[in-house]
Tab-separated table of C-alpha atoms and ligand atoms in Angstrom:
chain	number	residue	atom	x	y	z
A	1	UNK	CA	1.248	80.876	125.113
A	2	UNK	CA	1.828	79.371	121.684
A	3	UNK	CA	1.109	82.976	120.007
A	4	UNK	CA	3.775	84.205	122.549
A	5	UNK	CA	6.301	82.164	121.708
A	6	UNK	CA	5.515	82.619	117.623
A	7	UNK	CA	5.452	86.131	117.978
A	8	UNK	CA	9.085	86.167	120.045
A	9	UNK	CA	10.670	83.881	118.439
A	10	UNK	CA	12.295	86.067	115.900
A	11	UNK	CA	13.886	87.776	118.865
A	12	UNK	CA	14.699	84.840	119.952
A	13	UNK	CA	16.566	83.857	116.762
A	14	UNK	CA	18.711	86.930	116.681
A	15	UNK	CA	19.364	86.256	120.986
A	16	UNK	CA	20.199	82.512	120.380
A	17	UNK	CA	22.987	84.254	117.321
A	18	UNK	CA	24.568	86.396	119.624
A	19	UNK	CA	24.998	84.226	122.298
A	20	UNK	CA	26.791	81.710	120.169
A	21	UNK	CA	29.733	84.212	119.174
A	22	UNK	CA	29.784	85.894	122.746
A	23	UNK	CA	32.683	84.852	124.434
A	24	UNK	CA	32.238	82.339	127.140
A	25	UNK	CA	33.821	81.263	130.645
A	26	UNK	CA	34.468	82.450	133.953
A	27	UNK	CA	34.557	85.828	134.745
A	28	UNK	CA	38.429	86.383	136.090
A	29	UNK	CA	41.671	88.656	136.605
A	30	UNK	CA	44.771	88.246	134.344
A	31	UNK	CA	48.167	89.110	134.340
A	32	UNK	CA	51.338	87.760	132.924
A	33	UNK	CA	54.263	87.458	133.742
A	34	UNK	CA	57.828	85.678	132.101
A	35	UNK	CA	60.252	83.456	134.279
A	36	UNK	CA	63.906	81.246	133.417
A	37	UNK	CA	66.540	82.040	130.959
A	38	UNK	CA	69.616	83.835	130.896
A	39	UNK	CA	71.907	86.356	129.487
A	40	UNK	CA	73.750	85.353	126.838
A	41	UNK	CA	76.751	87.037	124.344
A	42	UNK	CA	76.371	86.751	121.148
A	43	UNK	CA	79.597	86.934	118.890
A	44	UNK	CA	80.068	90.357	116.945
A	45	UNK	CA	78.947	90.808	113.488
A	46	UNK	CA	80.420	93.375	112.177
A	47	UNK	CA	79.200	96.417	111.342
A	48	UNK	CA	77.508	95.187	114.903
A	49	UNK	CA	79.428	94.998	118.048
A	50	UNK	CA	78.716	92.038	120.394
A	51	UNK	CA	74.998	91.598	120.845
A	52	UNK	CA	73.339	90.393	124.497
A	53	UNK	CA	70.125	88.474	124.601
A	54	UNK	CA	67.943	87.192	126.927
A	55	UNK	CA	67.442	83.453	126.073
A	56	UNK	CA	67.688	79.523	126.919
A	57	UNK	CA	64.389	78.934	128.012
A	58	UNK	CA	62.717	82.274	129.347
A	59	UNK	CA	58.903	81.083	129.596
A	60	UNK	CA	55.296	83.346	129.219
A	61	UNK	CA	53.788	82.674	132.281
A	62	UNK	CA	49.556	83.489	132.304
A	63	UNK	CA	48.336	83.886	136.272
A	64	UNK	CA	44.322	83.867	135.923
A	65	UNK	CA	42.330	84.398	138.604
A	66	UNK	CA	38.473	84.074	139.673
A	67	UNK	CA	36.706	87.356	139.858
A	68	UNK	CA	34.324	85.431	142.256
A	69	UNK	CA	37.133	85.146	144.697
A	70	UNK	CA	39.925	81.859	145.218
A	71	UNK	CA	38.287	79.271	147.389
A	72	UNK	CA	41.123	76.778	146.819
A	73	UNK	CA	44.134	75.899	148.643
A	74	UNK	CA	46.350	75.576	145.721
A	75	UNK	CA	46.537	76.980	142.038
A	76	UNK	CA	46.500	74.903	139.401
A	77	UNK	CA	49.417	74.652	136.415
A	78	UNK	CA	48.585	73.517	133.267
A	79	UNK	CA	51.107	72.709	130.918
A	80	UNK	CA	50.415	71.526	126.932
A	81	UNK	CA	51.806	69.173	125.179
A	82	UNK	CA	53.809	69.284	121.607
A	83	UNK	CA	53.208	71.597	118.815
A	84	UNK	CA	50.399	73.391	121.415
A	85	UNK	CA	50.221	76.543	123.519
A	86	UNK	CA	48.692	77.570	126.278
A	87	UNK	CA	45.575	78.445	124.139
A	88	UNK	CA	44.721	74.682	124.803
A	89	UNK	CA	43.064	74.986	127.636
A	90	UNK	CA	41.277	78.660	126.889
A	91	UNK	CA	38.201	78.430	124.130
A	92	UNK	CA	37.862	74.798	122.516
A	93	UNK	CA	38.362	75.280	118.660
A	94	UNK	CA	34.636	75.161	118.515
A	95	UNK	CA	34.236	77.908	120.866
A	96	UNK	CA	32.736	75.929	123.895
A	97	UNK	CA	34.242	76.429	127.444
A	98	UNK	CA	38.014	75.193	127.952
A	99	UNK	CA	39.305	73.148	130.786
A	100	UNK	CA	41.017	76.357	132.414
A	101	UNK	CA	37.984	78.691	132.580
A	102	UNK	CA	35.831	75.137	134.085
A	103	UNK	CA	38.830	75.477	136.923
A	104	UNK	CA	38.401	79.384	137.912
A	105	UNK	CA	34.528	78.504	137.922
A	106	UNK	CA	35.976	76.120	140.397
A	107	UNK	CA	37.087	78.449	142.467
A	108	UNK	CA	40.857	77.716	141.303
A	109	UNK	CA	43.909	79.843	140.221
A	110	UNK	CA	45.420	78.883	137.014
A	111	UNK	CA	48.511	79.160	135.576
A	112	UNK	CA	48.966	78.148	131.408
A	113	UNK	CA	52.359	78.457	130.287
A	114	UNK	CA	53.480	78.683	126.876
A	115	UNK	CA	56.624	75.654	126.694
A	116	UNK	CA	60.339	77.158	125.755
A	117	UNK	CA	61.033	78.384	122.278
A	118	UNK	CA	57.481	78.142	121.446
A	119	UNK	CA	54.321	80.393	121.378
A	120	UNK	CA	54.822	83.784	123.522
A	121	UNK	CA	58.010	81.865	124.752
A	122	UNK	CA	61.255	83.278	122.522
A	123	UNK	CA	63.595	81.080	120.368
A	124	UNK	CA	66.360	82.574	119.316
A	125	UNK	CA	68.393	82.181	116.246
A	126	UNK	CA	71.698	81.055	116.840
A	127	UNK	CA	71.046	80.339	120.794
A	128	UNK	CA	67.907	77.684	120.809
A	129	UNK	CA	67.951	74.271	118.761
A	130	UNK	CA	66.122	73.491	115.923
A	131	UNK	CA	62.680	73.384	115.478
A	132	UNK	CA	59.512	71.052	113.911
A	133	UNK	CA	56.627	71.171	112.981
A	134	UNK	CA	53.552	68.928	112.459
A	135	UNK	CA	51.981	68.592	109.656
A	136	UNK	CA	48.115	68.594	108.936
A	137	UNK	CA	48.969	64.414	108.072
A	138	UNK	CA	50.327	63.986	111.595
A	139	UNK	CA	47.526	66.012	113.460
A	140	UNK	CA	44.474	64.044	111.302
A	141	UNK	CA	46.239	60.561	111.480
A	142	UNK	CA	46.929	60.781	115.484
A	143	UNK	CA	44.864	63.663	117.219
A	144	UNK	CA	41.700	64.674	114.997
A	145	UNK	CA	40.363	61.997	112.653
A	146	UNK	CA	41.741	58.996	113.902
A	147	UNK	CA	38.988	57.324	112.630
A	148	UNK	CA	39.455	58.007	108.922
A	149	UNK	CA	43.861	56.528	109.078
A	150	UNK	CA	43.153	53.609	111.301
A	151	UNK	CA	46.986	53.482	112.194
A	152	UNK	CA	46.580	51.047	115.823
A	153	UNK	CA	43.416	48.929	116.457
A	154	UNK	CA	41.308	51.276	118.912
A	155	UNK	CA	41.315	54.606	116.773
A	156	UNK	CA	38.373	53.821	114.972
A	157	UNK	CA	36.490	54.056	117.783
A	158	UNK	CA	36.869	57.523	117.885
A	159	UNK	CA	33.903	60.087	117.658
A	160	UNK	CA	34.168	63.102	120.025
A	161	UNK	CA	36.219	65.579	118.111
A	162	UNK	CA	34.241	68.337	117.148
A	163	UNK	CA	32.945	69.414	113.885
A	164	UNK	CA	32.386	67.466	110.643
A	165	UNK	CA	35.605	65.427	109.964
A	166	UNK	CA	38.449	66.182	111.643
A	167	UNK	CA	40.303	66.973	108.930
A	168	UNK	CA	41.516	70.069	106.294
A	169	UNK	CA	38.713	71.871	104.932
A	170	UNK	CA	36.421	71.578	107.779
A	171	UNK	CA	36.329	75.111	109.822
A	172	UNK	CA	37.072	73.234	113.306
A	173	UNK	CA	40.304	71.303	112.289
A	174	UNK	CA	41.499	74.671	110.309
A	175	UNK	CA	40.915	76.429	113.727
A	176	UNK	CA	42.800	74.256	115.560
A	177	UNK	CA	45.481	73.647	113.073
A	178	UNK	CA	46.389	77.285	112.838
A	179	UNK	CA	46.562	77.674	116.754
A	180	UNK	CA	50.012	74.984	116.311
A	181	UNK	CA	53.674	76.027	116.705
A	182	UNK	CA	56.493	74.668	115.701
A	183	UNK	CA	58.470	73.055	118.703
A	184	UNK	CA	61.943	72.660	119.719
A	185	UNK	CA	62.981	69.167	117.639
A	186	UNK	CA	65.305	67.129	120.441
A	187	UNK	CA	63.797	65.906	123.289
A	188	UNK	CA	66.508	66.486	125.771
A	189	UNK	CA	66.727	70.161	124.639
A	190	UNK	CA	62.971	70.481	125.325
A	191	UNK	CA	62.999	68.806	128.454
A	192	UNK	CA	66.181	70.536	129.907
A	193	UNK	CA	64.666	74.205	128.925
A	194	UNK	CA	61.136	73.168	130.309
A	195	UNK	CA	63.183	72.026	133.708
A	196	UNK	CA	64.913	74.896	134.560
A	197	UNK	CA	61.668	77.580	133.426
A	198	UNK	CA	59.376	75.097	134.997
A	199	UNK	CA	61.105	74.342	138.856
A	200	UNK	CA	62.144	78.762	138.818
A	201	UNK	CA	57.980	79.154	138.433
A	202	UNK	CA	57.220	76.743	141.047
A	203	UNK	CA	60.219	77.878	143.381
A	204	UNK	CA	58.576	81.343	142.718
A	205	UNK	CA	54.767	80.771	142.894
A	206	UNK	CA	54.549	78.000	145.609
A	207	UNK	CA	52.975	74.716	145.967
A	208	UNK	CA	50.712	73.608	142.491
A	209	UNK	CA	48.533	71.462	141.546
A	210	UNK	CA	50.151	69.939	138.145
A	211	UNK	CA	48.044	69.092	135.278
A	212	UNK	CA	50.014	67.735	132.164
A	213	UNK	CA	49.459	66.346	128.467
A	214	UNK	CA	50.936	64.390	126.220
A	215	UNK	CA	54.792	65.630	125.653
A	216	UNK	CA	54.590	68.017	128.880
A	217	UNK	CA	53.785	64.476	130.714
A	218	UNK	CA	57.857	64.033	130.777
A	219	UNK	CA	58.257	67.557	132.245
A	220	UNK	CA	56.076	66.573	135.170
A	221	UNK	CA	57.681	63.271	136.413
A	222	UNK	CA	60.983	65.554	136.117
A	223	UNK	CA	59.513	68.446	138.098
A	224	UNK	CA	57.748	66.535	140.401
A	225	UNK	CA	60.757	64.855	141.265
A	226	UNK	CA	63.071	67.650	141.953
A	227	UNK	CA	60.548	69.279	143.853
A	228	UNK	CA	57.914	67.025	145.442
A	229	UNK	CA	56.813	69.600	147.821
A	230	UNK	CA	55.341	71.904	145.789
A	231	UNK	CA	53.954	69.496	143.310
A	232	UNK	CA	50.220	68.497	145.660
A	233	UNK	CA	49.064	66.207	143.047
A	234	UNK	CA	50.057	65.654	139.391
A	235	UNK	CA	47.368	64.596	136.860
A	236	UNK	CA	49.274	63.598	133.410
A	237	UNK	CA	46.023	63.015	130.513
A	238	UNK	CA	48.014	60.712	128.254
A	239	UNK	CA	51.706	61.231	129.683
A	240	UNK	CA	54.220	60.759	126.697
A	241	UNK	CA	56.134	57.650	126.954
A	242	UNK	CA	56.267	54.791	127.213
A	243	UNK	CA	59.248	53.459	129.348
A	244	UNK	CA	62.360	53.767	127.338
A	245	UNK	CA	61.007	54.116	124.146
A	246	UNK	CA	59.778	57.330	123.254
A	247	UNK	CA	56.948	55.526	121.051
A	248	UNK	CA	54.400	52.925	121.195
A	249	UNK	CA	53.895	52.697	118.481
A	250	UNK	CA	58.021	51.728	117.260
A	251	UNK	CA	58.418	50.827	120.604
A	252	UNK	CA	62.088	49.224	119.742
A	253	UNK	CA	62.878	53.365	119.349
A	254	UNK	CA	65.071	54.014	122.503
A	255	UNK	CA	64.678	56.994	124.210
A	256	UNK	CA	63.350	58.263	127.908
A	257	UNK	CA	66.720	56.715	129.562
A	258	UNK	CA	65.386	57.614	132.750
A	259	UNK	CA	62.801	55.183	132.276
A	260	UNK	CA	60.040	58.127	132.237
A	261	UNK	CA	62.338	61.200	130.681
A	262	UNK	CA	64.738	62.175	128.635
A	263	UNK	CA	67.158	63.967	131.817
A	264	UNK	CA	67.314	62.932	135.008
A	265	UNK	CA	65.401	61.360	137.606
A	266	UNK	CA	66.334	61.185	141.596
A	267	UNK	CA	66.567	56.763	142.014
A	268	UNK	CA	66.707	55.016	145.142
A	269	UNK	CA	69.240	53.211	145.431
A	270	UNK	CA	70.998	55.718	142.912
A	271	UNK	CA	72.339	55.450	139.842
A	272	UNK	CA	76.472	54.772	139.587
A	273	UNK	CA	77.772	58.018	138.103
A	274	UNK	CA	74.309	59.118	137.565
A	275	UNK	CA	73.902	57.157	134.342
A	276	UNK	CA	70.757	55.815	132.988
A	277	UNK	CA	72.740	52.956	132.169
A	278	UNK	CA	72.292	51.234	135.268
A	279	UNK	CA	68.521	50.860	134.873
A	280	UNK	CA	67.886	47.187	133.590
A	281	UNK	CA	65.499	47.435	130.905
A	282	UNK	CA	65.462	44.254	129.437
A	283	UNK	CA	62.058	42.750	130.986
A	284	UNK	CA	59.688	43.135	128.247
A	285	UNK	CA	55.911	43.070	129.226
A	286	UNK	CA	53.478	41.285	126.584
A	287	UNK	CA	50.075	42.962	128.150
A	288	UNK	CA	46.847	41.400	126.245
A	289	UNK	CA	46.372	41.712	123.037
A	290	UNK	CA	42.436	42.597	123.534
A	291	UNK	CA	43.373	45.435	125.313
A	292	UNK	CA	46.361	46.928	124.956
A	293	UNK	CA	48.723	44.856	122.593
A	294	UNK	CA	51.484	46.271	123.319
A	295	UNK	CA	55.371	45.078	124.022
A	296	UNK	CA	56.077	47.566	127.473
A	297	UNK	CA	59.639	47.956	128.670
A	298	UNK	CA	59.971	47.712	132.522
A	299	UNK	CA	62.902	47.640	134.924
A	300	UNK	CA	64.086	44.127	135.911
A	301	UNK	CA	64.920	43.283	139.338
A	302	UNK	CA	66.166	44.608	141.330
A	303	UNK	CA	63.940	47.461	141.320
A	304	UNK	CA	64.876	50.965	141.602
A	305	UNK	CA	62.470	53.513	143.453
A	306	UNK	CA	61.484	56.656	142.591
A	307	UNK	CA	61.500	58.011	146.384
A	308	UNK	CA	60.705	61.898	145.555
A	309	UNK	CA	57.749	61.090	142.805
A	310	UNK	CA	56.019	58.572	145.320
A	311	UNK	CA	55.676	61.708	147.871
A	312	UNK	CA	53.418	62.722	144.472
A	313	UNK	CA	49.284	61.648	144.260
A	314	UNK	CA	49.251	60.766	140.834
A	315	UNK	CA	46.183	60.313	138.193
A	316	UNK	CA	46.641	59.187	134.472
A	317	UNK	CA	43.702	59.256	132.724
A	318	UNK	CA	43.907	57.918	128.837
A	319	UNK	CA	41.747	58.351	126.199
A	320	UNK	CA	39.222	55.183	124.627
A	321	UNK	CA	40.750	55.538	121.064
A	322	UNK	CA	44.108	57.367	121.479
A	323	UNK	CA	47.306	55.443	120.455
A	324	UNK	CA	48.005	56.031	123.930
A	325	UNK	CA	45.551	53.616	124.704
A	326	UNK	CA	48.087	50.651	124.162
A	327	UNK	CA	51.213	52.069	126.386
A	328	UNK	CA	49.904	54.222	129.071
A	329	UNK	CA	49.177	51.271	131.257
A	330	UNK	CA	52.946	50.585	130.975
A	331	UNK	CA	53.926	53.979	132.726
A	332	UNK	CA	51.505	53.201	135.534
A	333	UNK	CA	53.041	50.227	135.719
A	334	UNK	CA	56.297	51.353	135.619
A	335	UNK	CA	55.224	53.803	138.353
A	336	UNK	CA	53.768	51.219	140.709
A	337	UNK	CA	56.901	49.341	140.302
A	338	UNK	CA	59.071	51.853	141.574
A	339	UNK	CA	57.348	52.124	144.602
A	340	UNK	CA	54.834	55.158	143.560
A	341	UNK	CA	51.940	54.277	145.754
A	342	UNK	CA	49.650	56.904	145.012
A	343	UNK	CA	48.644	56.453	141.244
A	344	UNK	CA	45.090	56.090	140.224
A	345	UNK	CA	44.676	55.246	136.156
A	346	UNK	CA	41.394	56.266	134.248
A	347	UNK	CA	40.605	54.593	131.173
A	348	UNK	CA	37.724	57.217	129.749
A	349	UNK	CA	35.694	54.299	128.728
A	350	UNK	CA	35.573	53.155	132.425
A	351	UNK	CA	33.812	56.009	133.443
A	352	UNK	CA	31.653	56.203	130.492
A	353	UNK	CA	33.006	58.040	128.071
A	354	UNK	CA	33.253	57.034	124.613
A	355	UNK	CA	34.680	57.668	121.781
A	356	UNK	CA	37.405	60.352	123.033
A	357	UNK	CA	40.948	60.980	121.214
A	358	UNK	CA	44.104	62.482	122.927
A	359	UNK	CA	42.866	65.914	122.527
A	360	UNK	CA	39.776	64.708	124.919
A	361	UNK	CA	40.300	67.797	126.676
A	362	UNK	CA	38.650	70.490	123.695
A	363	UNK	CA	36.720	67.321	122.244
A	364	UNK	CA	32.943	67.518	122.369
A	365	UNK	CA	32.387	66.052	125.730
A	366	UNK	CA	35.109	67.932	127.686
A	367	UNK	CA	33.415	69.629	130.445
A	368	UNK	CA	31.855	66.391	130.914
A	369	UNK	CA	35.427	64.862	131.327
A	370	UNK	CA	37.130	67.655	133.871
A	371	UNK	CA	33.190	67.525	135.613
A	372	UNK	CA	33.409	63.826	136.330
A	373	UNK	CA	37.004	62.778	136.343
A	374	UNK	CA	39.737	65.273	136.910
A	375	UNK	CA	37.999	67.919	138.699
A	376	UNK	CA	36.695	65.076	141.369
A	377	UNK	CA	40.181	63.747	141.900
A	378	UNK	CA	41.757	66.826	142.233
A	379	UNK	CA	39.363	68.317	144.624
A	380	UNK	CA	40.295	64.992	146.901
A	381	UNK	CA	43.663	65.083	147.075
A	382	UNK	CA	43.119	69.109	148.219
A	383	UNK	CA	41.010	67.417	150.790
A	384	UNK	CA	43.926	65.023	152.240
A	385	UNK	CA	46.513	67.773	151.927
A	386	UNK	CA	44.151	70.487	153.680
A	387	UNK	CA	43.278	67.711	156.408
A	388	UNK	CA	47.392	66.832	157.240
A	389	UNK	CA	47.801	70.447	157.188
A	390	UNK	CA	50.477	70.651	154.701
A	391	UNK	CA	49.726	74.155	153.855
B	401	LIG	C1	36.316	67.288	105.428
B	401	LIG	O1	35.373	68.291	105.275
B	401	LIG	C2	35.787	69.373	104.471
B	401	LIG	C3	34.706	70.441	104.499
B	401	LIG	O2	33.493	69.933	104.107
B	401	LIG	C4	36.089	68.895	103.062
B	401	LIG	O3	36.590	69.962	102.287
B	401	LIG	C5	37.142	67.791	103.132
B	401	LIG	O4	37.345	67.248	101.856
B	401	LIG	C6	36.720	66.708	104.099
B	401	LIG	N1	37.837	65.788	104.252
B	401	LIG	C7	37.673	64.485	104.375
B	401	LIG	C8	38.916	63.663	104.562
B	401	LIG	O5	36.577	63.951	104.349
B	402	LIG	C1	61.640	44.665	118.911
B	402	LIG	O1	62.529	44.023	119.820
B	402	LIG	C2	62.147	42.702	120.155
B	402	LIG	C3	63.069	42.215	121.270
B	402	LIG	O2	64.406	42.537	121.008
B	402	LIG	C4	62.215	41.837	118.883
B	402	LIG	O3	61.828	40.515	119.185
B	402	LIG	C5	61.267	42.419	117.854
B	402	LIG	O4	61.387	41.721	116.634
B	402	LIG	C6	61.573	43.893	117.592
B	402	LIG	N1	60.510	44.474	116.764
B	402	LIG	C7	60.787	45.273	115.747
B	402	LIG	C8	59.579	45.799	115.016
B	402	LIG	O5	61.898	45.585	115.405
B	403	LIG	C1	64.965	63.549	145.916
B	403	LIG	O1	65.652	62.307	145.985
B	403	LIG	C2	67.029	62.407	146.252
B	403	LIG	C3	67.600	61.005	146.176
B	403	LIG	O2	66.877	60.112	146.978
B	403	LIG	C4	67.240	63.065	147.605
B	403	LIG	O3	68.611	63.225	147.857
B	403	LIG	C5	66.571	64.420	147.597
B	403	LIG	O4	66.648	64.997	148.872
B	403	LIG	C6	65.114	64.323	147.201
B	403	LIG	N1	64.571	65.639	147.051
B	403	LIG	C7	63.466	66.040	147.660
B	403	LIG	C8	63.087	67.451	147.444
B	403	LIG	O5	62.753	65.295	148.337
């Protein structure tokens, strides 16, 4: 036995080497397919005539399916967050398995979209906003090496991102860096154009199952509402927020006027004129310090309802060392508060994961993660919609 093993191990060497650059996932189907914007004239330059362009918003739209066959009721949608792309949830910068090939293994379809004016998704000159872009600072500081800036108590307690030190120079950051685009810079232009792509590919495709990070967390409360029925269950990993204040970590900034976005939502009773300025938002929320630490805006009495998003089974889950750590218990809150029933929050560490950042998702533990958490939760609320035959 032991001579067997000496004498193959050189072939075992040169198997183990090709393995680890063979691509890896679930064997599946693709096509792709673009949905939203508009026609739109563009003024004459001369020696040019007027020029027509398709624009505001059109998004890249990839359908995946399981080669071993769909075995569940409804597709999943997965939508990143800021400076990302759909590439998020295909290969982890590493290489390992992403969260959307763990899902067709599932037995899911998936749809990844690329967000407005970003990746595969146009922006046009002289039609679409301005753009940003996040620099390597931002990325290390708040996503990657947490650890190393220190900028709110928990993120030193981070540990799961891949690779040596989250940070430039090391082959894993650089990999993940360079898959970032720049994004569309206001947050009403981004959640407007995400709107209108995002409710034509659900009107299109049919009932989802919603998965959401970060920045695209505000584009599912805002879908979800305007169209509950074809939203089966929403998870949002570390929604942005918090509650009027786009930032926990200024939370005096004032933004999300809608309480959880930047546009619209559908209140019960409703809002005079339509204007945000009817929510009361002057109950502040001193949560403790221990564990969160963090000054949350609410709505004071009394209490509007968010009738369509409570139709809506909801999961947050949040990171142990993300910033997000100290405000996303506000937007459950604010959730629960307006009469959204159906909202279960995960706090990684609660179910035994340690360590994680807001990019838990491709960290090193991942599959874990979707195994025990999302993938669980999801798979129940299929359950409850296949059992009151809401097909
Ligand atoms: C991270 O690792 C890379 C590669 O070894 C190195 O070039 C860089 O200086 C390191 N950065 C930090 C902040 O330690
Ligand atoms: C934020 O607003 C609260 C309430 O108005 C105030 O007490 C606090 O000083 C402000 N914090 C900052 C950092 O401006
Ligand atoms: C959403 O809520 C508004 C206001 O309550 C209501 O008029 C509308 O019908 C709801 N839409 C759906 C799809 O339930």
């Amino acid at each position: 036995m032991r001579s067997w093993i000496f004498i193959l191990s050189p072939f075992l060497l040169l198997i183990s080497q090709t393995t680890a650059t063979k691509p890896t996932g679930t064997p599946h189907y693709r096509e792709y397919f673009y949905i939203g914007g508009r026609y739109v004239q563009q003024p004459a330059t001369p020696p040019n005539g007027p020029q027509q362009l398709l624009a505001d918003g059109q998004i890249y739209v990839e359908h995946l399916t399981p080669a071993a066959g769909v075995t569940k009721l409804y597709p999943l949608l997965m939508i990143h967050g800021a400076g990302m792309t759909a590439t998020n949830f295909l290969n982890t910068p590493d290489g390992r398995m992403g969260w959307a090939d763990w899902f067709l293994g599932q037995g899911y379809e998936v749809y990844l979209v690329d967000q407005p004016s970003r990746g595969r998704s146009p922006w046009l000159q002289g039609v679409d906003g301005p753009q940003i872009s996040v620099a390597t600072e931002g990325v290390e500081a708040m996503f990657t090496a947490t650890e190393l800036h220190n900028l709110w108590p928990q993120a030193s307690l981070h540990t799961q991102w891949p690779g040596r030190n989250g940070s430039v120079g090391d082959a894993i950051f650089d990999e993940f860096y360079a898959s970032m685009v720049p994004l569309l810079s206001t947050n009403v232009e981004s959640a407007t154009k995400n709107q209108n792509a995002l409710v034509s590919l659900v009107d299109k495709i049919g009932p989802v199952n919603l998965l959401t990070h970060s920045q695209s967390g505000l584009f599912g409360w805002s879908l979800a509402d305007s169209r509950p029925h074809l939203i089966k269950s929403l998870v949002a990993l570390e929604p942005g927020g918090p509650p009027f204040s786009g930032d926990a970590l200024t939370p005096n900034s004032t933004s999300r006027l809608w309480g959880l976005t930047d546009i619209p939502l559908n209140y019960s009773p409703p809002l005079p004129d339509g204007s945000p300025e009817a929510l009361n938002r002057d109950k502040i929320v001193v949560n403790d310090p221990k564990k969160d630490g963090y000054t949350c805006y609410a709505q004071s009495p009394p209490i509007r309802n968010l009738p369509n998003l409570s139709q809506v089974p909801i999961l947050v889950v949040t990171s142990e060392s993300s910033w997000h750590v100290i405000s996303d218990g506000c937007i459950v809150r604010y959730l629960k508060e307006a009469g959204v029933k159906d909202v279960e929050y995960v706090k990684l560490q609660d179910a035994g994961f340690r360590g994680n950042g807001h990019m838990f998702f491709m960290e090193k533990n991942s599959i874990e993660i979707v195994e025990a958490v999302v993938g669980p939760w999801i798979e129940r609320t299929q359950k409850h919609a296949h059992e009151a035959g809401s097909g």
